mmCIF file of C-alpha atoms and ligand atoms in Angstrom:
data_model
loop_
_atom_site.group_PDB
_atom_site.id
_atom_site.type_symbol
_atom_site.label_atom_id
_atom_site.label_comp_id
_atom_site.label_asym_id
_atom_site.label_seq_id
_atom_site.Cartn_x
_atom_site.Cartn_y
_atom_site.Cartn_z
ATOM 1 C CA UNK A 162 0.000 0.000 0.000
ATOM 2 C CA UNK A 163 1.485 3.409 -0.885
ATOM 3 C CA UNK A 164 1.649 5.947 1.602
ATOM 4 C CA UNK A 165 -1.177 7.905 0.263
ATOM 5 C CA UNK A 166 -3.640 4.847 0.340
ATOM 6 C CA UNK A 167 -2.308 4.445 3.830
ATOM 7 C CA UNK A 168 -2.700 7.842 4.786
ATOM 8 C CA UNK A 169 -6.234 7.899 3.695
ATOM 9 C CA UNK A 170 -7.085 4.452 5.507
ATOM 10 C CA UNK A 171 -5.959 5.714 8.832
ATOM 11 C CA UNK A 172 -8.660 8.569 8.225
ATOM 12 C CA UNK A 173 -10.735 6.367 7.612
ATOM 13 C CA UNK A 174 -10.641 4.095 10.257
ATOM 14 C CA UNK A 175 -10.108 7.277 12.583
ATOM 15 C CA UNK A 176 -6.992 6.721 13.602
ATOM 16 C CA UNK A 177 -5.604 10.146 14.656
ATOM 17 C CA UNK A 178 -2.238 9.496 16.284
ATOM 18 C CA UNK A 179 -1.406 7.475 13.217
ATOM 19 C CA UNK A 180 -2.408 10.217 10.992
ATOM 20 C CA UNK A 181 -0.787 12.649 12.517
ATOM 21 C CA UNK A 182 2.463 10.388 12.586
ATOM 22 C CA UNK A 183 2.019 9.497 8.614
ATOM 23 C CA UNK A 184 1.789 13.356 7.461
ATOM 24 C CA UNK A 185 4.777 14.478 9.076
ATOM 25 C CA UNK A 186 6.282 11.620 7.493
ATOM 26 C CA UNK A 187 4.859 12.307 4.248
ATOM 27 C CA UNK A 188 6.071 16.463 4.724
ATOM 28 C CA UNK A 189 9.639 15.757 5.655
ATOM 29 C CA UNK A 190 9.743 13.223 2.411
ATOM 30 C CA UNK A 191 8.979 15.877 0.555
ATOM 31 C CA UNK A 192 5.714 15.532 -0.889
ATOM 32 C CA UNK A 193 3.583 18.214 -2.084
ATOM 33 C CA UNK A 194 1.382 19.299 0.691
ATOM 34 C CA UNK A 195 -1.714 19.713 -1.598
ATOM 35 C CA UNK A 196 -1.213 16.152 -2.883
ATOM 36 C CA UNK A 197 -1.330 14.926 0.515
ATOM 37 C CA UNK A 198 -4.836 16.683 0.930
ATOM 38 C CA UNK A 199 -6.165 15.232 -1.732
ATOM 39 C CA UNK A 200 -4.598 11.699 -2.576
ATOM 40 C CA UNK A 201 -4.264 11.114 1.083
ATOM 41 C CA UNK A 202 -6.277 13.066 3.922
ATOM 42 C CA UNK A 203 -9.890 13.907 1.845
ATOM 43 C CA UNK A 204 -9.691 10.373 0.236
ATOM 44 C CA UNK A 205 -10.236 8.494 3.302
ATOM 45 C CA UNK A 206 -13.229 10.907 4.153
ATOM 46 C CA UNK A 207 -14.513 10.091 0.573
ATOM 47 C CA UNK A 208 -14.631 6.553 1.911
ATOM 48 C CA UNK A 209 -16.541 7.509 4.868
ATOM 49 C CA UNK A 210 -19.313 9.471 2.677
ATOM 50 C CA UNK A 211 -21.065 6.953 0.898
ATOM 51 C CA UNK A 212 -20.650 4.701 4.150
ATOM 52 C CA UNK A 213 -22.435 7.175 6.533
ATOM 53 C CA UNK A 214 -25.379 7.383 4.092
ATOM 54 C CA UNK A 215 -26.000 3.703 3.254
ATOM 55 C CA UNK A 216 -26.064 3.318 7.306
ATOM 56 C CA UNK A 217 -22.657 1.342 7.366
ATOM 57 C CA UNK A 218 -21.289 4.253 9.246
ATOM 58 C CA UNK A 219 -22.321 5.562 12.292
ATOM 59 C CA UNK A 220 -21.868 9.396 13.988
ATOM 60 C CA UNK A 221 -19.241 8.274 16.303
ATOM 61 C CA UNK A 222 -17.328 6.917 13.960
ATOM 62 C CA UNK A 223 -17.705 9.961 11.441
ATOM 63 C CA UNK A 224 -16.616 12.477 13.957
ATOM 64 C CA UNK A 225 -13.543 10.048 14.621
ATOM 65 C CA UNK A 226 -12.542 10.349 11.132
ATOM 66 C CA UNK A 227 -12.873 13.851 10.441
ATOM 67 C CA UNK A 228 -10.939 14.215 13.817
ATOM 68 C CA UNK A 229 -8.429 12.226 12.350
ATOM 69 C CA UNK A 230 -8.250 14.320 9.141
ATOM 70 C CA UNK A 231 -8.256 17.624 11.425
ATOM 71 C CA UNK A 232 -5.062 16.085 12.853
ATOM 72 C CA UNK A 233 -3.052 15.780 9.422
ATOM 73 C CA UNK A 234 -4.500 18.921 8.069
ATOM 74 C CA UNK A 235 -2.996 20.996 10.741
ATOM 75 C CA UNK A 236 0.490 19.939 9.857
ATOM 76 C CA UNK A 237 -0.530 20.685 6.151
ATOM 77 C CA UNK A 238 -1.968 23.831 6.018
ATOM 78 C CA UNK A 239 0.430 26.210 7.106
ATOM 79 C CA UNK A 240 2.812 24.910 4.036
ATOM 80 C CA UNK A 241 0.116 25.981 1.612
ATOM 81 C CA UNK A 242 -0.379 29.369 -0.023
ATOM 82 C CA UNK A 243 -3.514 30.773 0.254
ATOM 83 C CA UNK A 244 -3.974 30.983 -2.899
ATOM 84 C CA UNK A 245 -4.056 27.142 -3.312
ATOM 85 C CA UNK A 246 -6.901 25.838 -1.168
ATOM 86 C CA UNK A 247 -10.164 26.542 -1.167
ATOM 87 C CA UNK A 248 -10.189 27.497 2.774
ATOM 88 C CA UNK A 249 -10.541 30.777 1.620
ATOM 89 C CA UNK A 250 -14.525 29.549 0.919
ATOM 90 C CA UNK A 251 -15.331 31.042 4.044
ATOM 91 C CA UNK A 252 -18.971 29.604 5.931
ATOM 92 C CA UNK A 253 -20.512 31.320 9.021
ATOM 93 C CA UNK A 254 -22.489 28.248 11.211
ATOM 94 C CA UNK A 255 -23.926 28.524 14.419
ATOM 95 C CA UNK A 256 -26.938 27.568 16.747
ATOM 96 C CA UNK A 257 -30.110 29.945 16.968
ATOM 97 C CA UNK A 258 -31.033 32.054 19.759
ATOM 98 C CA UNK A 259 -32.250 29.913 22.906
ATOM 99 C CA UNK A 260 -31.206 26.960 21.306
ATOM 100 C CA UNK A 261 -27.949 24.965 23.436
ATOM 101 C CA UNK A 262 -27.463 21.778 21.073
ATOM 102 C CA UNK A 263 -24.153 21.763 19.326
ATOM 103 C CA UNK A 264 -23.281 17.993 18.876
ATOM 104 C CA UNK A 265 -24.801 17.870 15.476
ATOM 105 C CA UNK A 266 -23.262 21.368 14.607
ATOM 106 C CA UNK A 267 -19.982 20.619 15.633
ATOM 107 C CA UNK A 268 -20.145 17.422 13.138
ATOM 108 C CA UNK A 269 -21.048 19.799 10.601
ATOM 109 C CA UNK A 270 -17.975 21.824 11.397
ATOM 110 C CA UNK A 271 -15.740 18.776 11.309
ATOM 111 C CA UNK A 272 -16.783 17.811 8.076
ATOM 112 C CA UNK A 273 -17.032 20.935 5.977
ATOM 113 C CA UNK A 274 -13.330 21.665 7.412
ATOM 114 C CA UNK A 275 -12.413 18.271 6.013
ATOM 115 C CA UNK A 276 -13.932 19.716 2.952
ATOM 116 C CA UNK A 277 -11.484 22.415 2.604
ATOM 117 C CA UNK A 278 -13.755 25.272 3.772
ATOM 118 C CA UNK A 279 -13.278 27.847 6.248
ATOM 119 C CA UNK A 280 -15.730 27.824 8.868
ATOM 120 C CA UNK A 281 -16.364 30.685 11.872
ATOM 121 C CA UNK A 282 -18.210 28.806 14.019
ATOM 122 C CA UNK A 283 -20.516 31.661 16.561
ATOM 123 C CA UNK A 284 -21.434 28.296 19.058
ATOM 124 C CA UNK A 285 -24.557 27.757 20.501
ATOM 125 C CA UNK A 286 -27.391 30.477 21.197
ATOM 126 C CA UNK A 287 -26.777 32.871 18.679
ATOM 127 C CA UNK A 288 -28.421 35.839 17.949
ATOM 128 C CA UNK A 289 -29.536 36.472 14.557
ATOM 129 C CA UNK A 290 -27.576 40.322 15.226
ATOM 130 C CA UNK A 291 -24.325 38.158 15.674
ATOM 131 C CA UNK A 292 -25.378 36.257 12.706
ATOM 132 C CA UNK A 293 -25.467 39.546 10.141
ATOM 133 C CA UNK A 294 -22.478 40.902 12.112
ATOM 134 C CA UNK A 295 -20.280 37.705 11.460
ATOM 135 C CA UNK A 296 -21.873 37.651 7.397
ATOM 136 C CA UNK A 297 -20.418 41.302 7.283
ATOM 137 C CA UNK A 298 -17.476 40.866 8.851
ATOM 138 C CA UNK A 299 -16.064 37.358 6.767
ATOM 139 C CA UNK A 300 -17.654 38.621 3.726
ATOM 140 C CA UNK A 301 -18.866 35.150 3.591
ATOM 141 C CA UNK A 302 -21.660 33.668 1.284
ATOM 142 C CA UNK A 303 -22.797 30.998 3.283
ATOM 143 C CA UNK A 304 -24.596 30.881 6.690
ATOM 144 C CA UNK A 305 -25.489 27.619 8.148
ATOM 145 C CA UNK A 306 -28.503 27.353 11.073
ATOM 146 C CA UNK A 307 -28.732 24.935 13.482
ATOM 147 C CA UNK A 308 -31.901 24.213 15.886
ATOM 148 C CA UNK A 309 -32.619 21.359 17.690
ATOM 149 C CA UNK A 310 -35.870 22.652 19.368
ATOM 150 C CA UNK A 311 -39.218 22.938 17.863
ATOM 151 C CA UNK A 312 -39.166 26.192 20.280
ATOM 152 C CA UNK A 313 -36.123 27.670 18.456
ATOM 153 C CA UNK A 314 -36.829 26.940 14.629
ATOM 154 C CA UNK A 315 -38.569 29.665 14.042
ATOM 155 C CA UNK A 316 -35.569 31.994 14.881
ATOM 156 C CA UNK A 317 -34.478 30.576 11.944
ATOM 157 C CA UNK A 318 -37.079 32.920 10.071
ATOM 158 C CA UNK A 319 -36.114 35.789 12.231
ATOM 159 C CA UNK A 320 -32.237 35.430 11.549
ATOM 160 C CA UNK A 321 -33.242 35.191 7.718
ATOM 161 C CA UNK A 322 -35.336 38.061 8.250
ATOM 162 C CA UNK A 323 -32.425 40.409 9.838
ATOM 163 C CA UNK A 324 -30.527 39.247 6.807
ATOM 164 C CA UNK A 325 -32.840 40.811 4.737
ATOM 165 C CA UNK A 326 -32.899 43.706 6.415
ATOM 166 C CA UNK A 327 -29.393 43.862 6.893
ATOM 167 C CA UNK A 328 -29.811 43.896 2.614
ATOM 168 C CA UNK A 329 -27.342 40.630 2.992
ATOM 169 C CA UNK A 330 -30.090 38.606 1.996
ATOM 170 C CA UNK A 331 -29.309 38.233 -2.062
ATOM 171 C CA UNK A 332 -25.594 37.579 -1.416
ATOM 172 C CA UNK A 333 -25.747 34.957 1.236
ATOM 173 C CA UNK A 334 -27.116 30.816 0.686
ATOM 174 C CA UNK A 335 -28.799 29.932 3.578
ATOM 175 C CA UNK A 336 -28.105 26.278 4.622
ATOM 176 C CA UNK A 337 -30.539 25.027 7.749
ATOM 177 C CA UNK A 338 -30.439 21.603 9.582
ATOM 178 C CA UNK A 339 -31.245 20.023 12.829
ATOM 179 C CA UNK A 340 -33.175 16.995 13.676
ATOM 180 C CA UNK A 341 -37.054 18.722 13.312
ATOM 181 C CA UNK A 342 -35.975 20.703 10.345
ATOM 182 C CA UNK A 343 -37.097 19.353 6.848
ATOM 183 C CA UNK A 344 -37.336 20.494 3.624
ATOM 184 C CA UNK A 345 -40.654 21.940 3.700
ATOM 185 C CA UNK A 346 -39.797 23.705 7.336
ATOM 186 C CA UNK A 347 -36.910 25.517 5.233
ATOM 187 C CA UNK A 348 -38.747 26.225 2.107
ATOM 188 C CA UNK A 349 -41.268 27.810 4.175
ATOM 189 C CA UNK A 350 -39.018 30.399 6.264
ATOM 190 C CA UNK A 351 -37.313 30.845 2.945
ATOM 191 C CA UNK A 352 -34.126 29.129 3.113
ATOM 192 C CA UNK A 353 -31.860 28.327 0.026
ATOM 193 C CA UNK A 354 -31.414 24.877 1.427
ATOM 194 C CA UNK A 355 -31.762 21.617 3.695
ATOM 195 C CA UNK A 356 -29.244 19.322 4.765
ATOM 196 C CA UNK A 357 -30.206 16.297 6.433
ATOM 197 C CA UNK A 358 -27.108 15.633 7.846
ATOM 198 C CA UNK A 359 -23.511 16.411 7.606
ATOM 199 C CA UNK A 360 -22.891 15.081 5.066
ATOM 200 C CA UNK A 361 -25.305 16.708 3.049
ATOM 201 C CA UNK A 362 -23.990 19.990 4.130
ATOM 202 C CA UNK A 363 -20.899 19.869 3.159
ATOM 203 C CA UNK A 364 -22.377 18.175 -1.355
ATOM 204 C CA UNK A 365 -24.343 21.648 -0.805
ATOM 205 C CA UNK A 366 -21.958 24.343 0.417
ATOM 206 C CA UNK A 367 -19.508 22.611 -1.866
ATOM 207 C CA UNK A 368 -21.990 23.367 -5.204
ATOM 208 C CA UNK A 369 -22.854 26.632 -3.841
ATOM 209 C CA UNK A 370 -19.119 28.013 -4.056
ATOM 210 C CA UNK A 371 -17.783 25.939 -7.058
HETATM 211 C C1 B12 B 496 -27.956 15.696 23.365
HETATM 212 C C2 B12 B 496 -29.271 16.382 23.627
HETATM 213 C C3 B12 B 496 -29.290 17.411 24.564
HETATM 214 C C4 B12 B 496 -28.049 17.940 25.258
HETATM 215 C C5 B12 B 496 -27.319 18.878 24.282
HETATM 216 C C6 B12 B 496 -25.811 18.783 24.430
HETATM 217 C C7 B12 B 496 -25.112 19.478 23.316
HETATM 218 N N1 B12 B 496 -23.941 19.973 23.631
HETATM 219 O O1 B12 B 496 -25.588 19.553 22.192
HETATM 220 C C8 B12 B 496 -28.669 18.694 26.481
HETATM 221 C C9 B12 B 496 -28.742 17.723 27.633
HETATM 222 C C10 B12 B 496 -27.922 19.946 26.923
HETATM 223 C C11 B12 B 496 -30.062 18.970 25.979
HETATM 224 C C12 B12 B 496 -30.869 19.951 26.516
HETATM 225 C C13 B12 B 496 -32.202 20.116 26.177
HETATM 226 N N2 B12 B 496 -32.918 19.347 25.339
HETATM 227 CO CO1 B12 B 496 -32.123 18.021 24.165
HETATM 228 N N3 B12 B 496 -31.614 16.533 23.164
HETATM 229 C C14 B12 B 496 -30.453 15.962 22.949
HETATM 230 C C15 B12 B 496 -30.640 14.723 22.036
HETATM 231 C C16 B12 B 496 -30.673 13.496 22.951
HETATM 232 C C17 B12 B 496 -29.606 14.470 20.967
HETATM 233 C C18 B12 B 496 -29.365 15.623 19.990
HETATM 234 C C19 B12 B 496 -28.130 15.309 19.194
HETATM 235 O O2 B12 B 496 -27.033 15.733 19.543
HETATM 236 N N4 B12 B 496 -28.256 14.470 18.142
HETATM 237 C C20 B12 B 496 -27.126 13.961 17.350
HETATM 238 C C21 B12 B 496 -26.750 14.912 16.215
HETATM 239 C C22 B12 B 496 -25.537 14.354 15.456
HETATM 240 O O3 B12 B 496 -27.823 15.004 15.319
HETATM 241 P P1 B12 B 496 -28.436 16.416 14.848
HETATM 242 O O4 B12 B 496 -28.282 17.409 15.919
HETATM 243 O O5 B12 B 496 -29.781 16.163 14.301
HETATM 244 O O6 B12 B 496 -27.459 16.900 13.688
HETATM 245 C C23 B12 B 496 -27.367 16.337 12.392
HETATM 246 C C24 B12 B 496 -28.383 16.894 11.391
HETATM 247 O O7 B12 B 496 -29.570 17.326 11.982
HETATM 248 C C25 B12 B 496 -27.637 17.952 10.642
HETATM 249 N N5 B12 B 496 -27.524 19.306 11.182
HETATM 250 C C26 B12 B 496 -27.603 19.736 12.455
HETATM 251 N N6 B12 B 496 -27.387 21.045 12.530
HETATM 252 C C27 B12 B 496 -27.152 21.483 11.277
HETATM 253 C C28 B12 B 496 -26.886 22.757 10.789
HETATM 254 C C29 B12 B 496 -26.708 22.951 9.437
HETATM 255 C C30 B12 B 496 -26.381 24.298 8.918
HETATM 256 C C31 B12 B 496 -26.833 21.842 8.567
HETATM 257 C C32 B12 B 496 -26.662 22.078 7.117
HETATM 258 C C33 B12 B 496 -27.093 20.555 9.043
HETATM 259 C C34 B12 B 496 -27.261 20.395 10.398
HETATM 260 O O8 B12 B 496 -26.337 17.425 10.574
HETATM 261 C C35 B12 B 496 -26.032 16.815 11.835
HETATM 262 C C36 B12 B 496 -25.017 15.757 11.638
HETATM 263 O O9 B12 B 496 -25.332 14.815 10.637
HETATM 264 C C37 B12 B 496 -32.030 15.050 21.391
HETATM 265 C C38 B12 B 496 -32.851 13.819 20.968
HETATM 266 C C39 B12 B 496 -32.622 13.446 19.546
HETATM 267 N N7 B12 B 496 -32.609 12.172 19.301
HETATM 268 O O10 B12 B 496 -32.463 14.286 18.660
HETATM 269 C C40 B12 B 496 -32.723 15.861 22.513
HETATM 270 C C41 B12 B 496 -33.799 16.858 22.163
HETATM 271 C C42 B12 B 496 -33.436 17.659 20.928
HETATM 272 N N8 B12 B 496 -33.796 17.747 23.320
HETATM 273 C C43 B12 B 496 -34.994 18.130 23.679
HETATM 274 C C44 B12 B 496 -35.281 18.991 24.761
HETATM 275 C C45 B12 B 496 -36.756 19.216 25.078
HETATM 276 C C46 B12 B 496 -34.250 19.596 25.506
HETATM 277 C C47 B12 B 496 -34.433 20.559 26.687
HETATM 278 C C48 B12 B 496 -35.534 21.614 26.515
HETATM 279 C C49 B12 B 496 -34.657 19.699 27.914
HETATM 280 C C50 B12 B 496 -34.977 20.468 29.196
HETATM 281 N N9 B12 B 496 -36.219 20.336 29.596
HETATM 282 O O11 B12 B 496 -34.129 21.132 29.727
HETATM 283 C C51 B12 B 496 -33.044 21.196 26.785
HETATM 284 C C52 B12 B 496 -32.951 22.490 25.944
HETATM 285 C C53 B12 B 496 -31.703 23.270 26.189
HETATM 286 C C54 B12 B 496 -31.603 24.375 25.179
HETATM 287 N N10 B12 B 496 -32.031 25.584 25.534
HETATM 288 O O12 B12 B 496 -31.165 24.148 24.063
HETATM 289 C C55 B12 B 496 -36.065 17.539 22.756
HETATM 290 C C56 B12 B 496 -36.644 18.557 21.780
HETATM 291 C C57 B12 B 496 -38.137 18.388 21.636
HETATM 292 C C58 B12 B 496 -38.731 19.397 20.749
HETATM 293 N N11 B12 B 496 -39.717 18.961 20.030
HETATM 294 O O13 B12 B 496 -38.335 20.524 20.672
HETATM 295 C C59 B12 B 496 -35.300 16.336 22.119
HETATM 296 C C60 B12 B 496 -35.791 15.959 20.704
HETATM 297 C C61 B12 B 496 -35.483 15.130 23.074
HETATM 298 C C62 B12 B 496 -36.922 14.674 23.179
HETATM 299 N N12 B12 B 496 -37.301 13.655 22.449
HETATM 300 O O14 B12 B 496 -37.700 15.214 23.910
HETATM 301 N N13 B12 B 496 -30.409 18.116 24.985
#
């Protein structure tokens, strides 16, 4: 097995300190840091995709993984110019207001950074003020809501209505997602999109910026 294929197997099968270990390995060899990205670190999580959605994956082992990758793509990064990588795709993601669930979130997180994209996360209980603030500040063109509360989705509508009054609305996708969400929840408050799951999230933010 090359080094690549092993590289990408130890995402894979989560296995972080091995990861880690591997792409230094790989670096001081002297292979190009965006060919480890892509032939090593985001081919194992292309293994896990199709896994996680035909149910032969499970969270746990998803957020192992794209811990994993997090690990090798720390020691990568830095030795690529900016120009290079798409982490300047920059996505704002956070939990509405009154709303403290972050688990599924935080996968979110994990897995668009394994995609390559830049993600500010605000946390947990975020205002849709912070949410326009953040939009303005990262210039960003993707927000991603989180609710977890049948209480809290409707600050969904409200954050997508500050956007619009903020006149953000027309250069921002709005991604939503959280277990009651669906598709006809998001169509109603007017979002651009549903993700059932992380997964999901990252196939849509991914056509979005392309
Ligand atoms: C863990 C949990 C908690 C933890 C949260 C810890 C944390 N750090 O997140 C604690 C104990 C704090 C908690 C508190 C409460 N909880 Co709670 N909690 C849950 C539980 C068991 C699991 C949620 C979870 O993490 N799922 C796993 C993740 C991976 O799935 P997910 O969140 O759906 O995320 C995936 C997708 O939805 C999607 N996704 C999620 N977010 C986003 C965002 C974007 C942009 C996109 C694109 C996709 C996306 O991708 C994710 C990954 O694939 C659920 C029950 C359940 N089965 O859902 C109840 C549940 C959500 N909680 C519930 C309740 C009632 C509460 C409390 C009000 C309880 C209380 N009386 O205090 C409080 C509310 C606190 C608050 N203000 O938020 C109810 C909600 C009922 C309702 N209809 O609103 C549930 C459904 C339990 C129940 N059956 O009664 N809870």
């Amino acid at each position: 097995m090359s080094d690549f294929d092993q590289l990408a197997d130890y995402v894979f099968k989560g296995n972080a300190a091995a990861v880690k270990d591997l792409t230094q390995k790989m670096v001081d060899a002297g292979n190009n840091p965006m060919e480890i990205i892509s032939n090593g670190l985001l081919l194992g999580m292309d293994i896990v995709t199709p896994k996680f959605k035909a149910g032969e994956m499970y969270v746990p082992e998803v957020m192992m993984a794209a811990k994993a990758l997090n690990e090798g793509m720390t020691i990568v990064k830095p030795l690529i110019a900016d120009a290079d990588i798409a982490v300047s795709k920059t996505i704002i993601i956070g939990t509405v207001s009154g709303d403290l669930h972050d688990i599924g979130k935080n996968l979110v997180v994990m897995i668009l950074e394994s995609g390559g994209f830049n993600v500010v996360d605000l946390g947990v209980d975020v205002s849709p003020e912070k949410f326009v603030a953040a939009i303005k500040e990262h210039n960003a063109k993707i927000v991603g809501l989180s609710a977890l509360l049948t209480t809290t989705m409707m600050n969904m509508k409200l954050t997508i209505e500050a956007l619009k009054e903020a006149g953000l609305r027309d250069d921002v996708k709005v991604l939503v997602g959280g277990a009651p969400v669906s598709q006809s929840f998001a169509d109603d408050i007017g979002a651009d999109g549903y993700c059932a799951d992380a997964m999901a999230a990252k196939e849509m933010a991914t056509a979005y910026l392309n």
